[in-house]
Tab-separated table of C-alpha atoms in Angstrom:
chain	number	residue	atom	x	y	z
A	1	MET	CA	6.972	-10.607	28.378
A	2	ASN	CA	5.260	-13.800	26.769
A	3	ALA	CA	1.513	-13.672	26.310
A	4	ASP	CA	0.377	-14.876	29.571
A	5	SER	CA	2.005	-12.379	31.698
A	6	TYR	CA	1.042	-9.967	29.844
A	7	GLY	CA	-2.945	-11.100	29.919
A	8	ASN	CA	-3.044	-11.915	33.410
A	9	ARG	CA	-1.374	-7.778	33.886
A	10	LEU	CA	-4.071	-6.647	32.168
A	11	ALA	CA	-6.461	-8.424	34.016
A	12	LEU	CA	-5.644	-5.703	37.032
A	13	GLY	CA	-4.828	-3.524	34.292
A	14	GLU	CA	-0.957	-2.327	34.808
A	15	ALA	CA	-0.807	-3.048	31.194
A	16	ARG	CA	-2.836	-0.405	29.764
A	17	ASP	CA	-0.609	2.071	30.878
A	18	ASP	CA	3.271	-0.070	30.344
A	19	PRO	CA	4.784	2.049	28.087
A	20	ALA	CA	5.663	-1.006	25.465
A	21	HIS	CA	1.951	-0.993	26.255
A	22	THR	CA	1.277	2.251	24.972
A	23	ALA	CA	3.534	2.083	22.002
A	24	LEU	CA	2.060	-0.603	20.565
A	25	TYR	CA	-1.164	0.441	20.374
A	26	ALA	CA	0.110	3.336	19.167
A	27	LYS	CA	2.629	1.563	16.639
A	28	LEU	CA	-1.332	0.118	15.509
A	29	THR	CA	-2.898	3.384	15.169
A	30	ARG	CA	-0.582	5.121	12.674
A	31	ARG	CA	-0.866	2.231	10.860
A	32	ILE	CA	-4.329	1.740	10.413
A	33	VAL	CA	-6.713	4.319	10.708
A	34	PRO	CA	-5.122	7.607	8.825
A	35	PHE	CA	-6.392	5.206	5.847
A	36	LEU	CA	-9.388	4.933	8.068
A	37	PHE	CA	-9.846	8.642	7.896
A	38	LEU	CA	-9.336	9.862	4.845
A	39	ALA	CA	-12.034	7.882	3.840
A	40	PHE	CA	-13.665	9.189	5.755
A	41	VAL	CA	-13.607	12.515	5.415
A	42	VAL	CA	-13.632	11.727	1.421
A	43	ALA	CA	-17.008	10.522	2.395
A	44	TYR	CA	-18.436	12.992	5.011
A	45	ILE	CA	-17.571	15.792	1.531
A	46	ASP	CA	-19.781	13.832	-1.170
A	47	ARG	CA	-22.222	12.846	1.371
A	48	VAL	CA	-22.629	16.847	2.564
A	49	ASN	CA	-21.221	18.863	-0.076
A	50	VAL	CA	-24.885	19.110	-1.626
A	51	SER	CA	-25.404	22.040	0.761
A	52	PHE	CA	-23.042	24.042	-0.217
A	53	ALA	CA	-24.965	23.239	-3.993
A	54	LYS	CA	-28.147	24.086	-2.701
A	55	LEU	CA	-26.503	27.769	-2.623
A	56	GLN	CA	-26.442	28.089	-6.472
A	57	MET	CA	-27.781	24.526	-7.894
A	58	LEU	CA	-32.005	25.817	-6.495
A	59	THR	CA	-31.945	29.055	-8.632
A	60	ASP	CA	-31.508	26.813	-11.653
A	61	LEU	CA	-32.989	23.756	-11.342
A	62	SER	CA	-35.822	26.635	-10.378
A	63	LEU	CA	-36.575	23.947	-6.334
A	64	SER	CA	-37.809	25.160	-3.121
A	65	GLU	CA	-36.117	24.747	0.169
A	66	THR	CA	-38.112	21.678	0.228
A	67	VAL	CA	-37.098	19.219	-2.300
A	68	TYR	CA	-34.000	20.038	-1.529
A	69	GLY	CA	-34.419	18.996	2.096
A	70	ALA	CA	-36.571	16.057	0.475
A	71	GLY	CA	-33.592	15.305	-1.864
A	72	ALA	CA	-30.607	15.962	0.498
A	73	GLY	CA	-32.081	13.551	3.014
A	74	ILE	CA	-33.547	10.646	0.909
A	75	PHE	CA	-29.233	9.076	0.417
A	76	PHE	CA	-30.546	8.404	3.997
A	77	LEU	CA	-33.108	6.454	2.845
A	78	GLY	CA	-31.360	3.858	0.073
A	79	TYR	CA	-28.765	4.010	3.019
A	80	PHE	CA	-31.238	2.578	5.514
A	81	ILE	CA	-32.357	-0.063	3.614
A	82	PHE	CA	-29.275	-1.112	2.119
A	83	GLU	CA	-27.209	-0.704	5.269
A	84	VAL	CA	-27.896	-3.658	7.241
A	85	PRO	CA	-26.951	-6.680	4.363
A	86	SER	CA	-24.656	-4.154	3.397
A	87	ASN	CA	-22.651	-5.306	6.570
A	88	LEU	CA	-23.119	-8.365	6.968
A	89	ILE	CA	-21.610	-9.017	4.359
A	90	LEU	CA	-18.454	-7.069	4.881
A	91	HIS	CA	-17.717	-9.569	7.600
A	92	ARG	CA	-17.800	-11.904	5.673
A	93	VAL	CA	-15.481	-10.960	2.691
A	94	GLY	CA	-14.045	-8.958	4.602
A	95	ALA	CA	-13.270	-4.892	4.792
A	96	ARG	CA	-10.641	-5.140	2.263
A	97	ARG	CA	-12.307	-5.773	-0.397
A	98	TRP	CA	-15.770	-4.777	0.693
A	99	ILE	CA	-14.784	-0.740	1.707
A	100	ALA	CA	-13.208	-0.550	-1.689
A	101	ARG	CA	-16.118	-1.383	-3.263
A	102	ILE	CA	-18.762	0.040	-1.587
A	103	MET	CA	-15.442	3.961	-2.332
A	104	VAL	CA	-16.110	3.146	-6.287
A	105	SER	CA	-20.026	2.452	-5.904
A	106	TRP	CA	-20.624	6.096	-4.155
A	107	ALA	CA	-17.788	7.251	-6.564
A	108	ILE	CA	-19.145	6.619	-9.970
A	109	VAL	CA	-22.736	7.628	-8.157
A	110	SER	CA	-21.635	11.177	-6.781
A	111	SER	CA	-20.361	12.282	-10.287
A	112	LEU	CA	-23.090	11.625	-12.021
A	113	THR	CA	-25.009	14.612	-10.350
A	114	VAL	CA	-23.724	16.038	-12.896
A	115	PHE	CA	-26.413	15.148	-14.743
A	116	VAL	CA	-28.942	16.686	-12.632
A	117	SER	CA	-31.878	18.351	-14.198
A	118	GLY	CA	-34.575	18.141	-11.439
A	119	ALA	CA	-36.049	16.618	-8.704
A	120	THR	CA	-36.908	13.388	-10.007
A	121	SER	CA	-32.921	13.107	-11.294
A	122	PHE	CA	-32.149	15.009	-8.354
A	123	TYR	CA	-34.264	12.847	-5.670
A	124	VAL	CA	-32.927	9.079	-8.128
A	125	LEU	CA	-29.207	10.047	-7.528
A	126	ARG	CA	-28.987	11.011	-3.993
A	127	PHE	CA	-31.649	7.715	-3.641
A	128	LEU	CA	-29.214	5.701	-5.167
A	129	LEU	CA	-26.181	7.844	-3.146
A	130	GLY	CA	-27.118	6.085	0.121
A	131	VAL	CA	-27.500	2.863	-0.988
A	132	ALA	CA	-24.036	2.992	-2.782
A	133	GLU	CA	-21.867	3.819	0.456
A	134	ALA	CA	-24.484	2.297	3.116
A	135	GLY	CA	-22.034	0.335	5.093
A	136	PHE	CA	-19.316	2.286	5.224
A	137	PHE	CA	-19.787	3.557	8.212
A	138	PRO	CA	-20.690	0.220	10.595
A	139	GLY	CA	-18.407	-0.993	8.662
A	140	VAL	CA	-15.847	0.479	9.107
A	141	VAL	CA	-16.601	0.572	13.175
A	142	LEU	CA	-16.447	-2.971	13.029
A	143	TYR	CA	-12.676	-3.153	11.650
A	144	LEU	CA	-11.679	-1.254	13.823
A	145	SER	CA	-13.334	-2.292	17.242
A	146	ASN	CA	-11.332	-5.531	16.080
A	147	TRP	CA	-8.027	-4.130	16.553
A	148	PHE	CA	-8.783	-1.919	19.065
A	149	PRO	CA	-9.530	-3.465	22.629
A	150	ALA	CA	-12.909	-1.150	24.289
A	151	GLN	CA	-10.305	-0.019	27.263
A	152	ARG	CA	-8.888	2.176	23.540
A	153	ARG	CA	-11.573	2.536	21.622
A	154	SER	CA	-13.194	6.222	22.035
A	155	GLN	CA	-10.753	7.669	21.478
A	156	ILE	CA	-9.782	5.788	18.426
A	157	ILE	CA	-12.643	6.077	17.516
A	158	ALA	CA	-12.842	9.972	18.207
A	159	LEU	CA	-9.098	9.563	15.396
A	160	PHE	CA	-11.194	8.398	12.838
A	161	MET	CA	-15.051	10.521	13.316
A	162	THR	CA	-12.894	13.794	13.281
A	163	ALA	CA	-12.919	13.011	9.446
A	164	ILE	CA	-16.531	14.937	9.894
A	165	PRO	CA	-15.171	18.342	11.514
A	166	VAL	CA	-12.000	17.636	9.228
A	167	SER	CA	-14.288	17.411	6.448
A	168	GLY	CA	-15.788	20.510	7.069
A	169	ALA	CA	-12.912	21.535	7.256
A	170	ILE	CA	-11.128	21.216	3.522
A	171	GLY	CA	-14.752	20.911	1.971
A	172	GLY	CA	-16.181	24.049	3.086
A	173	PRO	CA	-12.919	25.996	1.803
A	174	LEU	CA	-13.272	23.340	-1.729
A	175	SER	CA	-16.694	23.117	-2.268
A	176	GLY	CA	-16.382	27.421	-2.124
A	177	TRP	CA	-13.819	27.632	-4.624
A	178	LEU	CA	-14.980	25.026	-7.156
A	179	MET	CA	-18.090	26.934	-7.187
A	180	ALA	CA	-16.738	30.121	-7.712
A	181	HIS	CA	-13.882	29.503	-10.511
A	182	LEU	CA	-14.755	26.594	-12.517
A	183	ALA	CA	-18.104	27.982	-12.687
A	184	GLY	CA	-18.921	28.812	-16.277
A	185	VAL	CA	-15.785	26.754	-18.011
A	186	HIS	CA	-16.928	24.800	-20.684
A	187	GLY	CA	-20.759	26.261	-19.450
A	188	ILE	CA	-20.604	24.535	-17.067
A	189	ALA	CA	-22.345	25.554	-13.477
A	190	GLY	CA	-19.891	26.244	-10.577
A	191	TRP	CA	-22.234	23.670	-8.546
A	192	ARG	CA	-21.414	20.690	-11.067
A	193	TRP	CA	-18.120	21.002	-11.412
A	194	LEU	CA	-18.770	19.928	-7.727
A	195	PHE	CA	-19.877	17.221	-7.586
A	196	LEU	CA	-18.087	16.158	-10.323
A	197	VAL	CA	-14.343	17.576	-8.840
A	198	GLU	CA	-15.383	15.464	-5.320
A	199	GLY	CA	-15.725	12.861	-7.161
A	200	LEU	CA	-13.535	11.715	-9.097
A	201	GLY	CA	-11.316	11.929	-6.148
A	202	SER	CA	-12.730	9.603	-3.500
A	203	LEU	CA	-12.622	6.644	-6.559
A	204	VAL	CA	-8.948	7.820	-6.238
A	205	VAL	CA	-9.156	6.723	-2.749
A	206	GLY	CA	-11.363	4.254	-3.246
A	207	VAL	CA	-9.723	1.858	-5.176
A	208	ALA	CA	-5.820	2.453	-3.354
A	209	ALA	CA	-8.289	1.407	-0.485
A	210	PHE	CA	-7.870	-2.666	-2.405
A	211	PHE	CA	-4.407	-2.293	-1.059
A	212	VAL	CA	-3.869	-1.019	1.500
A	213	LEU	CA	-6.498	-2.606	3.936
A	214	THR	CA	-5.600	-5.664	6.060
A	215	ASP	CA	-8.676	-7.830	6.825
A	216	ASN	CA	-6.651	-9.435	10.171
A	217	ILE	CA	-4.227	-8.777	12.178
A	218	ALA	CA	-2.338	-12.391	12.027
A	219	ASP	CA	-1.796	-11.103	8.153
A	220	VAL	CA	-0.158	-7.693	8.598
A	221	ARG	CA	4.429	-7.853	8.262
A	222	TRP	CA	4.148	-4.825	10.826
A	223	LEU	CA	4.109	-7.311	13.356
A	224	ASN	CA	6.717	-9.685	15.128
A	225	ALA	CA	4.886	-12.208	16.860
A	226	GLU	CA	4.292	-11.079	20.941
A	227	GLU	CA	3.081	-7.676	18.929
A	228	LYS	CA	0.746	-10.073	18.041
A	229	SER	CA	-0.061	-11.903	20.649
A	230	ARG	CA	-0.316	-9.004	22.986
A	231	ILE	CA	-3.504	-7.864	20.280
A	232	ALA	CA	-5.215	-10.998	20.616
A	233	ALA	CA	-4.960	-10.992	24.480
A	234	ASP	CA	-6.135	-7.885	24.760
A	235	LEU	CA	-9.559	-8.972	22.383
A	236	ALA	CA	-9.586	-11.605	24.155
A	237	ARG	CA	-10.516	-10.452	27.361
A	238	ASP	CA	-12.044	-7.524	25.141
A	239	ALA	CA	-14.250	-10.649	24.008
A	240	LEU	CA	-15.523	-12.033	27.620
A	241	THR	CA	-17.601	-8.873	28.233
A	242	ARG	CA	-19.208	-9.677	24.878
A	243	THR	CA	-22.662	-10.786	23.796
A	244	GLU	CA	-21.713	-13.319	20.969
A	245	THR	CA	-25.169	-13.560	19.293
A	246	THR	CA	-26.695	-14.329	15.047
A	247	ALA	CA	-27.258	-11.497	12.779
A	248	ARG	CA	-31.675	-12.827	13.883
A	249	GLY	CA	-30.558	-11.883	17.173
A	250	ALA	CA	-29.199	-8.620	17.475
A	251	PHE	CA	-33.364	-7.987	15.230
A	252	ALA	CA	-34.364	-8.921	19.169
A	253	ASN	CA	-32.712	-7.032	20.668
A	254	PRO	CA	-34.694	-5.165	22.950
A	255	LYS	CA	-31.202	-2.573	23.746
A	256	VAL	CA	-30.029	-2.639	20.002
A	257	TRP	CA	-33.631	-1.496	19.686
A	258	LEU	CA	-32.833	1.212	21.995
A	259	LEU	CA	-29.978	2.324	20.915
A	260	GLY	CA	-30.799	3.035	17.442
A	261	LEU	CA	-33.349	5.006	18.754
A	262	LEU	CA	-30.844	7.776	20.674
A	263	TYR	CA	-28.549	7.626	17.497
A	264	PHE	CA	-31.089	8.570	15.484
A	265	CYS	CA	-31.450	11.912	18.223
A	266	ILE	CA	-27.918	12.723	17.634
A	267	ALA	CA	-28.122	12.467	13.478
A	268	MET	CA	-30.446	14.779	14.130
A	269	GLY	CA	-28.199	17.145	15.222
A	270	ASN	CA	-25.219	15.800	13.201
A	271	TYR	CA	-27.120	16.233	10.097
A	272	GLY	CA	-28.886	19.402	10.596
A	273	LEU	CA	-25.284	20.893	11.436
A	274	ALA	CA	-24.456	19.105	8.225
A	275	PHE	CA	-27.039	20.186	5.783
A	276	TRP	CA	-27.576	24.031	6.939
A	277	VAL	CA	-24.171	25.761	8.395
A	278	PRO	CA	-23.532	27.820	5.368
A	279	THR	CA	-26.978	28.341	4.969
A	280	ILE	CA	-27.162	30.002	8.481
A	281	ILE	CA	-23.422	31.556	7.627
A	282	LYS	CA	-25.339	33.208	4.295
A	283	ALA	CA	-28.706	34.175	6.271
A	284	SER	CA	-26.106	36.062	8.868
A	285	GLY	CA	-24.739	38.870	6.203
A	286	VAL	CA	-22.785	36.843	4.187
A	287	ALA	CA	-22.386	36.900	0.751
A	288	SER	CA	-20.156	35.556	-0.815
A	289	ILE	CA	-20.176	31.423	-1.658
A	290	GLY	CA	-15.657	31.941	-0.675
A	291	ASN	CA	-16.641	33.105	2.412
A	292	ILE	CA	-19.138	30.977	3.449
A	293	GLY	CA	-17.015	28.370	2.844
A	294	LEU	CA	-13.784	29.667	4.486
A	295	LEU	CA	-16.567	30.385	7.567
A	296	SER	CA	-17.906	27.493	7.929
A	297	ALA	CA	-14.575	25.755	8.434
A	298	VAL	CA	-13.934	27.898	11.591
A	299	PRO	CA	-16.669	25.206	14.056
A	300	SER	CA	-15.581	22.688	12.530
A	301	LEU	CA	-11.267	22.229	13.243
A	302	ILE	CA	-12.519	23.168	16.467
A	303	SER	CA	-13.710	20.911	17.223
A	304	VAL	CA	-11.593	18.606	16.566
A	305	VAL	CA	-9.953	18.870	18.974
A	306	ALA	CA	-11.992	18.742	21.558
A	307	MET	CA	-13.915	15.254	20.339
A	308	ILE	CA	-10.265	13.799	21.422
A	309	TRP	CA	-11.014	15.866	24.284
A	310	ILE	CA	-13.783	14.787	25.720
A	311	ALA	CA	-13.603	10.484	24.153
A	312	ARG	CA	-10.072	10.973	25.456
A	313	HIS	CA	-11.601	11.897	29.399
A	314	ALA	CA	-14.432	9.061	28.332
A	315	ASP	CA	-12.197	6.822	28.382
A	316	ARG	CA	-9.930	6.907	31.104
A	317	ARG	CA	-13.689	7.680	33.104
A	318	ASN	CA	-15.021	5.435	32.182
A	319	GLU	CA	-17.919	6.808	31.295
A	320	ARG	CA	-20.115	7.768	28.418
A	321	ARG	CA	-23.986	8.269	29.459
A	322	VAL	CA	-22.744	11.574	30.860
A	323	HIS	CA	-20.351	12.499	28.621
A	324	VAL	CA	-23.100	12.342	25.562
A	325	ALA	CA	-25.671	13.614	27.408
A	326	LEU	CA	-23.501	17.061	27.699
A	327	CYS	CA	-22.643	17.086	24.920
A	328	CYS	CA	-26.169	17.430	23.549
A	329	ALA	CA	-26.589	19.773	25.870
A	330	ILE	CA	-24.210	22.038	24.464
A	331	GLY	CA	-24.886	20.827	20.549
A	332	ALA	CA	-28.450	21.470	21.390
A	333	PHE	CA	-27.823	25.460	22.551
A	334	GLY	CA	-25.535	25.905	20.136
A	335	LEU	CA	-27.954	25.476	17.867
A	336	LEU	CA	-30.282	27.193	18.931
A	337	ALA	CA	-27.517	30.408	18.967
A	338	SER	CA	-26.483	29.858	16.494
A	339	VAL	CA	-30.602	32.027	14.656
A	340	LEU	CA	-31.472	33.296	17.720
A	341	PHE	CA	-27.775	36.125	17.261
A	342	ALA	CA	-28.393	35.198	13.324
A	343	ALA	CA	-27.859	39.923	12.260
A	344	ASN	CA	-24.404	39.333	13.973
A	345	VAL	CA	-22.234	37.420	12.124
A	346	THR	CA	-19.386	36.918	15.145
A	347	VAL	CA	-21.888	35.670	17.365
A	348	SER	CA	-23.810	33.774	14.711
A	349	VAL	CA	-20.013	31.776	14.417
A	350	VAL	CA	-19.025	31.368	17.546
A	351	ALA	CA	-22.369	29.654	18.611
A	352	LEU	CA	-21.788	27.465	15.722
A	353	VAL	CA	-18.172	26.373	17.579
A	354	VAL	CA	-19.741	25.260	20.342
A	355	ALA	CA	-22.401	23.506	18.238
A	356	ALA	CA	-20.218	21.464	16.980
A	357	ILE	CA	-18.438	21.347	20.023
A	358	GLY	CA	-20.236	19.348	21.420
A	359	ILE	CA	-22.389	18.033	18.321
A	360	ASN	CA	-19.404	16.033	16.653
A	361	SER	CA	-17.978	14.556	19.740
A	362	ILE	CA	-21.134	12.678	20.626
A	363	ALA	CA	-20.641	9.508	18.366
A	364	PRO	CA	-17.191	8.489	18.846
A	365	VAL	CA	-18.002	8.171	22.848
A	366	PHE	CA	-21.550	6.636	21.381
A	367	TRP	CA	-19.561	4.075	19.753
A	368	GLY	CA	-17.873	2.937	22.805
A	369	ILE	CA	-21.265	1.537	23.889
A	370	PRO	CA	-22.059	-0.279	21.272
A	371	THR	CA	-18.622	-2.206	20.342
A	372	ALA	CA	-18.011	-3.065	23.302
A	373	LEU	CA	-21.646	-5.278	23.692
A	374	LEU	CA	-22.016	-6.867	21.021
A	375	GLY	CA	-20.049	-10.019	19.444
A	376	GLY	CA	-19.744	-12.382	16.777
A	377	ALA	CA	-22.880	-11.989	13.610
A	378	GLY	CA	-24.695	-10.480	15.702
A	379	ALA	CA	-22.304	-7.405	16.339
A	380	ALA	CA	-21.693	-6.620	12.330
A	381	ALA	CA	-26.384	-6.995	12.530
A	382	GLY	CA	-26.300	-5.480	15.880
A	383	LEU	CA	-23.823	-2.279	14.693
A	384	ALA	CA	-25.421	-2.000	11.335
A	385	VAL	CA	-29.361	-1.690	13.082
A	386	ILE	CA	-28.201	1.204	15.349
A	387	ASN	CA	-26.390	3.015	12.735
A	388	CYS	CA	-29.375	2.633	9.420
A	389	THR	CA	-32.088	3.402	12.788
A	390	GLY	CA	-29.921	7.021	13.526
A	391	ASN	CA	-29.166	7.836	9.934
A	392	LEU	CA	-32.762	7.687	9.536
A	393	ALA	CA	-32.767	11.462	11.064
A	394	GLY	CA	-29.711	12.411	7.610
A	395	PHE	CA	-33.472	11.737	6.750
A	396	VAL	CA	-35.729	13.504	9.324
A	397	SER	CA	-33.663	15.608	10.050
A	398	PRO	CA	-33.335	18.248	6.279
A	399	PHE	CA	-36.425	17.412	5.303
A	400	ILE	CA	-37.405	19.082	8.814
A	401	VAL	CA	-35.987	22.390	9.264
A	402	GLY	CA	-36.940	22.674	4.428
A	403	TRP	CA	-40.282	21.840	5.375
A	404	LEU	CA	-40.274	24.382	7.920
A	405	ALA	CA	-38.180	26.976	6.739
A	406	ASP	CA	-41.112	27.005	3.627
A	407	LEU	CA	-43.564	27.329	6.609
A	408	SER	CA	-42.603	30.074	7.879
A	409	GLY	CA	-41.538	32.627	4.994
A	410	GLY	CA	-37.866	31.055	5.367
A	411	LYS	CA	-36.720	30.955	8.943
A	412	LEU	CA	-33.869	28.386	9.949
A	413	LEU	CA	-35.593	28.905	13.898
A	414	PRO	CA	-38.514	25.822	13.898
A	415	GLY	CA	-36.098	23.749	12.093
A	416	MET	CA	-34.117	24.783	14.691
A	417	LEU	CA	-35.491	24.657	17.751
A	418	ALA	CA	-37.052	20.792	16.238
A	419	ILE	CA	-32.923	19.062	17.056
A	420	ALA	CA	-32.544	20.545	19.795
A	421	ALA	CA	-35.774	19.346	20.887
A	422	ALA	CA	-34.619	15.773	19.313
A	423	LEU	CA	-31.039	16.522	20.768
A	424	LEU	CA	-32.343	17.427	23.711
A	425	ILE	CA	-34.814	13.932	23.732
A	426	GLY	CA	-31.618	12.191	23.201
A	427	ALA	CA	-29.788	13.593	26.721
A	428	ALA	CA	-32.549	12.192	28.578
A	429	LEU	CA	-32.859	8.692	26.868
A	430	VAL	CA	-28.383	8.570	27.632
A	431	MET	CA	-29.368	8.814	31.369
A	432	GLY	CA	-32.249	7.031	31.007
A	433	ILE	CA	-29.815	3.858	30.275
A	434	PRO	CA	-29.762	1.454	32.228
A	435	PHE	CA	-26.057	0.314	33.377
A	436	HIS	CA	-23.383	-1.149	36.187
A	437	ARG	CA	-19.853	-1.973	36.473
A	438	THR	CA	-19.115	-5.580	37.251
A	439	SER	CA	-15.343	-4.110	37.732
A	440	PRO	CA	-13.220	-0.668	38.210
A	441	SER	CA	-11.829	-1.332	35.438
A	442	SER	CA	-14.485	-3.439	33.588
A	443	GLN	CA	-16.469	-1.577	30.718
A	444	GLY	CA	-19.978	-2.153	31.892
A	445	THR	CA	-23.111	-3.386	30.804
A	446	PHE	CA	-26.338	-3.126	30.376
A	447	LYS	CA	-28.585	-4.322	33.737
């Protein structure tokens, strides 16, 4: 089948269900997504392993919950400042070199956290970790948008973003094991071993990224000429629905900032879950660090299946706003229930499963919206603006929860109420986005 004939069939909505078309994108997925998934797993473990280190580090260094919350969150200030420049550089020099640079940099900084001795050094290294990691996530989303058309993008992003719950499923037990079994080895505290070992893992994956990633379709050897033409036809048709803008144009686009505000609300939930699950489980009466690590993996593992199913459902229905709103509401309900029923381990963990299903399923569907709207250099800048604006919640979320915990004598409920409120505001925002469809097969655009 020639490219013109294929393009005509795709325009009529027929080619998407063609077995050859499905097989082509399955092949593309197998070759691209697994490594990016692995990279995000180690990135997210390095980002949130401080939530486990906290269980020993605060006592060793005499730090308060407020200091922990500020230190956990200051990562996102560095991330915010350097996000847009990093993504623009990636757009210019290519994903292979820049993603490898990002990963090697954050691995080194994460490993250096072993030398934290007080609040100041904790703040400095968390800030530098954010600087090092800036650009990774929006860079990968941009990279995927250059390989997969909008009709398949939510489920591809979902596959990539299952790295978040999987990192929790892996990182929880691993962090608990490292802290429990390496404590005191060579006179080094368990939480210091945690940062050292997990940072070195990121270093290995970062070096591999330089050799594994390919910047564009034309350079790959595992696609033949016809397959490359098919993908190019898909992407060319997809580009017609995007707004090509400059980087400056993205900053001036109110839609970009509206999506950034929405993503801020979503990220409040993400980091409320990521940074406080171990503390919530401990509050339910689980004392063993190893058992806390194992229980923290349960919500993460179960939410993986939900993430993929919900993203596929959103793609099939060609509808994203209601999916995002419902997931926000489910996440808010689960978080509140996990602390309201903290006295019962079983009920609390079940509530965390509900929270993880809702919260972890939001972002893959959400990112299908801006990637279908933005093109050119404006896409690199716009995705970075949305991501870094949203990820300011990574500073606000843990700081607010920690601060409210200190004010209330260690209670988590006030902080979780704030997180739940942010998620519900996000649900209202996404339902208020003006939106229309240009055709039954279109992805839809802002009015």
